Backbone as numpy.savetxt, mean C-alpha at the origin, in Angstrom:
# Nx Ny Nz CAx CAy CAz Cx Cy Cz
22.39 -5.30 30.70 21.83 -4.09 29.98 20.89 -4.64 28.92
19.61 -4.25 28.95 18.73 -4.69 27.69 19.03 -3.74 26.61
18.89 -4.44 25.41 19.04 -3.65 24.17 17.86 -2.79 23.94
18.08 -1.44 23.69 17.02 -0.49 23.50 16.86 -0.37 21.91
15.69 -0.27 21.58 15.19 -0.20 20.18 14.17 0.85 19.96
14.01 1.44 18.78 13.10 2.42 18.40 11.67 1.85 18.59
10.74 2.70 18.92 9.35 2.18 19.28 8.67 1.68 18.12
8.72 2.25 16.95 7.82 1.81 15.78 8.42 0.62 15.05
9.67 0.61 14.71 10.25 -0.44 13.93 11.33 -1.25 14.59
11.49 -0.98 15.86 12.55 -1.80 16.65 13.93 -1.83 16.03
14.23 -0.55 15.47 15.75 -0.41 15.17 16.61 -0.27 16.30
17.83 -0.94 16.34 18.64 -0.92 17.44 19.21 0.46 17.65
19.35 0.88 18.82 20.02 2.13 19.23 21.28 1.90 19.84
22.23 2.90 19.60 23.58 2.78 20.20 23.51 3.38 21.67
24.52 2.88 22.49 24.58 3.32 23.88 26.02 3.85 24.02
26.07 4.79 25.04 27.37 5.26 25.45 28.28 4.20 25.99
29.44 4.07 25.66 30.46 3.12 26.14 30.07 1.65 25.59
29.33 1.72 24.54 29.00 0.24 23.98 30.11 -0.24 23.14
30.50 -1.42 23.47 31.49 -2.08 22.63 30.91 -2.62 21.33
31.65 -2.64 20.25 31.24 -3.04 18.89 29.96 -2.34 18.43
29.96 -1.01 18.41 28.85 -0.25 17.97 28.51 -0.52 16.63
29.46 -0.84 15.79 29.23 -1.09 14.36 28.29 -2.25 14.09
28.20 -3.11 15.03 27.23 -4.24 14.78 25.70 -3.65 14.76
25.44 -2.91 15.94 24.06 -2.23 15.99 23.93 -1.29 14.84
24.88 -0.60 14.63 24.75 0.39 13.41 24.52 -0.25 12.13
25.25 -1.32 11.77 24.98 -2.07 10.62 23.69 -2.70 10.50
23.13 -3.19 11.71 21.91 -3.81 11.80 20.85 -2.82 11.51
20.88 -1.63 12.07 19.99 -0.53 11.92 19.98 -0.05 10.46
21.05 0.06 9.78 21.18 0.41 8.36 20.45 -0.62 7.53
20.70 -1.90 7.83 20.09 -3.09 7.07 18.54 -2.93 7.09
18.06 -2.80 8.45 16.69 -2.77 8.60 15.98 -1.46 8.01
16.77 -0.42 8.00 16.28 0.88 7.51 16.09 0.66 5.95
17.15 0.09 5.32 17.12 -0.23 3.92 15.88 -1.05 3.57
15.56 -2.00 4.37 14.39 -2.83 4.25 12.99 -1.97 4.14
12.96 -1.09 5.16 11.71 -0.30 5.33 11.55 0.93 4.57
12.60 1.46 4.10 12.67 2.80 3.15 12.13 2.37 1.78
10.92 2.82 1.37 10.50 2.50 -0.01 10.48 1.04 -0.32
9.84 0.28 0.47 9.91 -1.21 0.25 9.18 -1.55 -1.19
9.80 -2.38 -1.87 9.19 -3.01 -3.06 9.12 -4.45 -2.95
8.00 -5.05 -3.15 7.68 -6.48 -2.82 7.31 -7.24 -4.07
7.69 -8.47 -4.24 7.33 -9.41 -5.20 5.94 -9.99 -4.97
5.42 -10.02 -3.93 4.07 -10.53 -3.66 3.64 -10.14 -2.24
2.26 -10.25 -2.03 1.66 -9.85 -0.77 0.68 -11.02 -0.34
0.87 -11.49 0.86 -0.08 -12.49 1.36 0.59 -13.91 0.91
1.87 -13.97 0.84 2.50 -15.29 0.35 2.89 -16.13 1.55
2.52 -17.23 1.56 2.88 -18.17 2.75 4.03 -19.13 2.51
4.48 -19.27 1.31 5.63 -20.21 1.01 6.78 -19.40 0.60
7.99 -19.54 1.20 9.14 -18.77 0.71 9.59 -19.26 -0.67
10.12 -18.41 -1.41 10.67 -18.87 -2.71 11.81 -19.74 -2.67
12.06 -20.68 -3.50 13.23 -21.56 -3.48 14.48 -20.89 -3.68
14.42 -19.84 -4.45 15.61 -19.01 -4.80 15.35 -17.50 -4.59
16.27 -16.82 -4.06 16.05 -15.28 -3.94 17.34 -14.72 -4.13
17.28 -13.40 -4.58 18.48 -12.52 -4.70 18.43 -11.55 -3.59
19.61 -11.14 -3.09 19.66 -10.12 -1.96 18.75 -8.99 -2.27
17.94 -8.52 -1.17 16.95 -7.43 -1.41 15.55 -7.96 -1.92
15.44 -9.10 -2.34 14.13 -9.63 -2.84 13.14 -9.61 -1.57
11.86 -9.14 -1.64 10.99 -8.91 -0.57 9.65 -9.45 -0.91
8.95 -9.85 0.17 7.52 -10.27 0.02 6.90 -9.82 1.39
5.57 -9.73 1.37 4.75 -9.61 2.52 4.14 -10.99 2.82
4.61 -11.64 3.95 4.16 -12.89 4.27 2.55 -12.95 4.49
2.08 -14.14 4.30 0.64 -14.41 4.55 0.43 -14.60 6.05
-0.78 -14.99 6.36 -1.12 -15.30 7.78 -0.73 -16.68 8.27
-0.40 -17.53 7.41 0.01 -18.86 7.73 1.31 -19.34 7.09
2.34 -18.50 7.33 3.69 -18.87 6.55 4.32 -20.14 7.01
4.97 -20.84 6.08 5.69 -22.15 6.40 7.08 -22.05 6.12
7.73 -23.12 6.39 9.27 -23.27 6.12 9.98 -22.10 6.95
10.96 -21.45 6.10 11.77 -20.47 6.75 11.01 -19.19 7.21
9.76 -18.97 6.77 8.90 -17.89 7.15 8.06 -18.30 8.27
8.02 -19.46 8.77 7.16 -19.84 9.89 7.33 -19.04 11.15
6.35 -18.61 11.73 6.37 -17.79 12.92 6.47 -16.28 12.56
6.36 -15.84 11.34 6.38 -14.52 10.93 5.26 -14.13 10.03
4.05 -14.20 10.61 2.78 -13.84 9.84 2.73 -12.36 9.59
2.17 -11.99 8.38 2.03 -10.56 8.01 3.13 -9.70 8.34
4.30 -10.14 7.81 5.54 -9.42 7.95 6.22 -9.09 6.62
7.06 -8.15 6.56 7.89 -7.87 5.37 9.04 -8.92 5.62
9.19 -9.78 4.56 10.25 -10.67 4.58 11.27 -10.29 3.44
12.53 -10.18 3.81 13.54 -9.69 2.91 14.68 -10.71 2.89
15.17 -11.10 1.77 16.30 -11.96 1.68 17.66 -11.08 1.72
18.61 -11.40 2.69 19.73 -10.62 2.72 20.97 -11.59 2.59
22.09 -11.14 2.59 23.31 -12.05 2.62 23.34 -12.90 3.91
22.71 -12.60 4.83 22.68 -13.24 6.00 21.40 -14.15 6.35
20.61 -14.25 5.31 19.41 -15.05 5.25 18.26 -14.09 5.33
17.05 -14.67 5.72 15.88 -14.00 5.90 15.74 -13.01 7.00
15.38 -11.79 6.66 15.10 -10.76 7.81 13.59 -10.53 7.71
12.98 -10.15 8.86 11.55 -10.00 9.01 11.31 -8.67 9.65
10.33 -7.81 9.32 9.95 -6.70 9.97 8.46 -6.82 10.03
7.86 -6.69 11.26 6.43 -6.80 11.40 5.78 -5.73 10.70
4.68 -5.94 9.96 3.84 -4.97 9.32 3.05 -4.10 10.34
2.90 -2.86 10.04 2.21 -2.02 11.03 1.18 -1.13 10.19
0.08 -0.76 10.79 -0.91 0.07 10.00 -0.23 1.37 9.62
-0.51 1.75 8.30 0.01 2.86 7.66 1.27 2.55 6.83
1.77 1.30 6.85 2.94 0.94 6.15 2.44 0.84 4.73
3.16 1.29 3.80 2.89 1.10 2.36 4.03 0.55 1.59
3.64 -0.43 0.74 4.67 -1.02 -0.08 4.35 -0.93 -1.54
5.25 -1.14 -2.47 4.93 -1.04 -3.81 5.34 -2.42 -4.41
4.41 -3.03 -5.31 4.65 -4.27 -5.86 5.46 -3.96 -7.17
6.03 -5.06 -7.62 6.88 -4.78 -8.84 6.09 -4.31 -10.04
4.81 -4.70 -10.08 3.95 -4.22 -11.15 3.51 -2.82 -10.99
4.00 -2.15 -9.99 3.71 -0.64 -9.84 2.53 -0.42 -8.87
1.77 -1.43 -8.60 0.50 -1.32 -7.66 0.97 -1.16 -6.30
0.42 -0.08 -5.50 0.77 0.06 -4.19 -0.26 -0.65 -3.21
0.26 -0.98 -2.04 -0.61 -1.51 -0.97 -0.37 -0.96 0.32
-1.44 -0.69 1.07 -1.27 0.04 2.38 -2.03 -0.71 3.33
-1.37 -0.93 4.50 -2.01 -1.80 5.48 -2.80 -0.86 6.44
-4.10 -1.11 6.43 -5.15 -0.29 7.17 -5.85 -1.21 8.07
-6.00 -1.06 9.46 -6.70 -1.83 10.32 -6.40 -3.31 10.19
-5.03 -3.65 10.06 -4.65 -4.95 9.94 -4.73 -5.73 8.66
-5.17 -4.97 7.58 -5.57 -5.59 6.23 -4.75 -4.79 5.23
-4.16 -5.54 4.31 -3.52 -4.94 3.13 -4.56 -4.44 2.18
-4.57 -3.20 1.79 -5.46 -2.71 0.70 -4.62 -2.48 -0.41
-4.84 -3.36 -1.45 -3.94 -3.32 -2.66 -4.70 -2.45 -3.76
-3.96 -1.46 -4.17 -4.30 -0.70 -5.35 -5.30 0.36 -5.01
-5.45 0.69 -3.80 -6.60 1.61 -3.26 -5.80 2.90 -2.83
-6.13 3.96 -3.37 -5.53 5.23 -2.95 -6.67 6.13 -2.31
-6.46 6.61 -1.14 -7.43 7.53 -0.52 -6.87 9.03 -0.57
-7.75 9.88 -1.03 -7.43 11.20 -1.19 -8.73 11.95 -1.15
-8.51 13.34 -0.88 -9.75 14.20 -0.99 -9.89 14.81 -2.31
-8.69 14.97 -3.05 -8.72 15.46 -4.35 -7.37 15.06 -5.18
-7.52 15.04 -6.51 -6.41 14.75 -7.32 -6.03 15.87 -8.31
-4.85 16.33 -8.23 -4.51 17.58 -9.06 -3.44 17.05 -10.06
-3.62 17.71 -11.20 -2.62 17.68 -12.31 -2.19 19.13 -12.51
-0.88 19.36 -12.30 -0.43 20.78 -12.30 -1.21 21.52 -11.24
-1.81 22.52 -11.50 -2.59 23.29 -10.54 -4.14 23.00 -10.73
-4.53 22.06 -11.39 -5.95 21.94 -11.89 -6.41 20.56 -11.28
-7.50 20.67 -10.46 -8.13 19.58 -9.75 -8.88 18.80 -10.84
-8.48 17.47 -11.03 -9.29 16.73 -11.98 -10.15 15.68 -11.39
-9.96 15.42 -10.09 -10.73 14.44 -9.40 -10.99 15.06 -8.04
-12.24 15.02 -7.63 -12.52 15.51 -6.20 -13.80 14.85 -5.70
-14.35 15.47 -4.54 -15.45 14.89 -3.91 -16.56 14.74 -5.06
-17.43 13.76 -4.83 -18.60 13.63 -5.66 -19.51 14.84 -5.49
-20.00 15.39 -6.63 -20.89 16.41 -6.62 -22.34 16.04 -6.35
-23.33 16.93 -6.23 -24.63 16.62 -6.03 -25.21 15.93 -7.29
-26.35 15.19 -7.16 -26.89 14.49 -8.27 -27.35 15.51 -9.29
-27.31 15.07 -10.60 -27.73 15.83 -11.69 -29.26 15.47 -11.86
-30.06 16.39 -11.96 -31.53 16.17 -12.06 -31.76 15.74 -13.53
-32.76 14.78 -13.76 -33.15 14.48 -15.14 -33.74 15.52 -15.77
-33.46 15.83 -17.09 -34.12 16.88 -17.84 -35.63 16.70 -18.03
-36.29 17.76 -18.17 -37.80 17.79 -18.31 -38.25 19.00 -19.14
-39.44 18.91 -19.72 -40.05 19.92 -20.40 -39.46 20.26 -21.66
-40.03 21.18 -22.62 -39.49 21.47 -23.96 -40.35 20.76 -24.96
-39.91 21.00 -26.29 -40.57 20.53 -27.32 -40.14 19.27 -28.03
-40.28 19.03 -29.17 -39.80 17.78 -30.01 -38.39 17.69 -29.90
-37.71 18.64 -30.25 -36.17 18.57 -30.38 -35.67 18.43 -28.91
-36.30 19.04 -28.00 -35.81 18.88 -26.63 -35.92 17.37 -26.12
-37.06 16.74 -26.69 -37.29 15.31 -26.33 -36.01 14.44 -26.71
-35.57 14.73 -27.92 -34.44 13.92 -28.43 -33.21 14.18 -27.64
-32.96 15.44 -27.34 -31.81 15.89 -26.45 -31.90 15.35 -25.08
-33.18 15.38 -24.47 -33.43 14.74 -23.16 -33.05 13.21 -23.17
-33.39 12.48 -24.21 -33.15 11.10 -24.35 -31.65 10.85 -24.41
-30.91 11.66 -25.10 -29.53 11.57 -25.11 -28.81 11.93 -23.81
-29.32 12.87 -23.19 -28.73 13.20 -21.86 -29.06 12.16 -20.87
-30.27 11.55 -20.84 -30.61 10.53 -19.94 -29.79 9.33 -20.15
-29.48 8.96 -21.38 -28.59 7.88 -21.73 -27.18 8.06 -21.14
-26.72 9.29 -21.20 -25.36 9.55 -20.76 -25.37 9.57 -19.21
-26.44 10.16 -18.46 -26.52 10.09 -17.06 -26.69 8.64 -16.60
-27.44 7.83 -17.33 -27.60 6.46 -16.94 -26.36 5.64 -16.93
-25.56 5.95 -18.03 -24.23 5.28 -18.18 -23.30 5.65 -17.01
-23.34 6.99 -16.74 -22.41 7.53 -15.66 -22.93 7.00 -14.34
-24.19 6.96 -14.09 -24.68 6.35 -12.70 -24.33 4.90 -12.62
-24.44 4.04 -13.70 -24.26 2.71 -13.57 -22.85 2.43 -13.27
-21.90 3.33 -13.49 -20.50 3.11 -13.13 -20.18 3.74 -11.86
-21.02 4.46 -11.18 -20.91 5.15 -9.97 -20.08 6.53 -10.19
-20.06 7.07 -11.39 -19.33 8.27 -11.55 -20.12 9.50 -11.23
-21.47 9.41 -11.12 -22.25 10.54 -10.65 -23.44 10.04 -9.75
-23.67 10.76 -8.79 -24.78 10.38 -7.75 -25.98 9.97 -8.57
-26.73 8.98 -8.00 -28.00 8.57 -8.55 -29.08 9.62 -8.26
């Protein structure tokens, strides 16, 4: 009888009349612990560390060597039984120890990028879609000229940083 596994992460499934079900159950719990809210020490690392504590995790690079050989672009976790590997899949998100998040999109890890339509603090939207361009001021008298110069300087600074549309 072939071992059945879940489609996405390959967690082992139990079968009716299966002997030693605790082995598959324990394996599934171990793998689930690796995948639930993963925190990694590094991303794109090809050389395994010389020492690790149980639970230490990394995302391997594309050319891993040593004990990581044969497991490119995988979540590598040190356990009491040695290294465990879970293949990365699109949509997977990990958090680095420095708090930066990384999400795998189209086969590439995007580190520190958050995609959203809007950002709210409480019930107030503080960041959202870029608005339409602000037109340069024109017309007016002498005092307006000085105000226009100040407004133009502010708009120029905001445009140079991509904060308002050109």
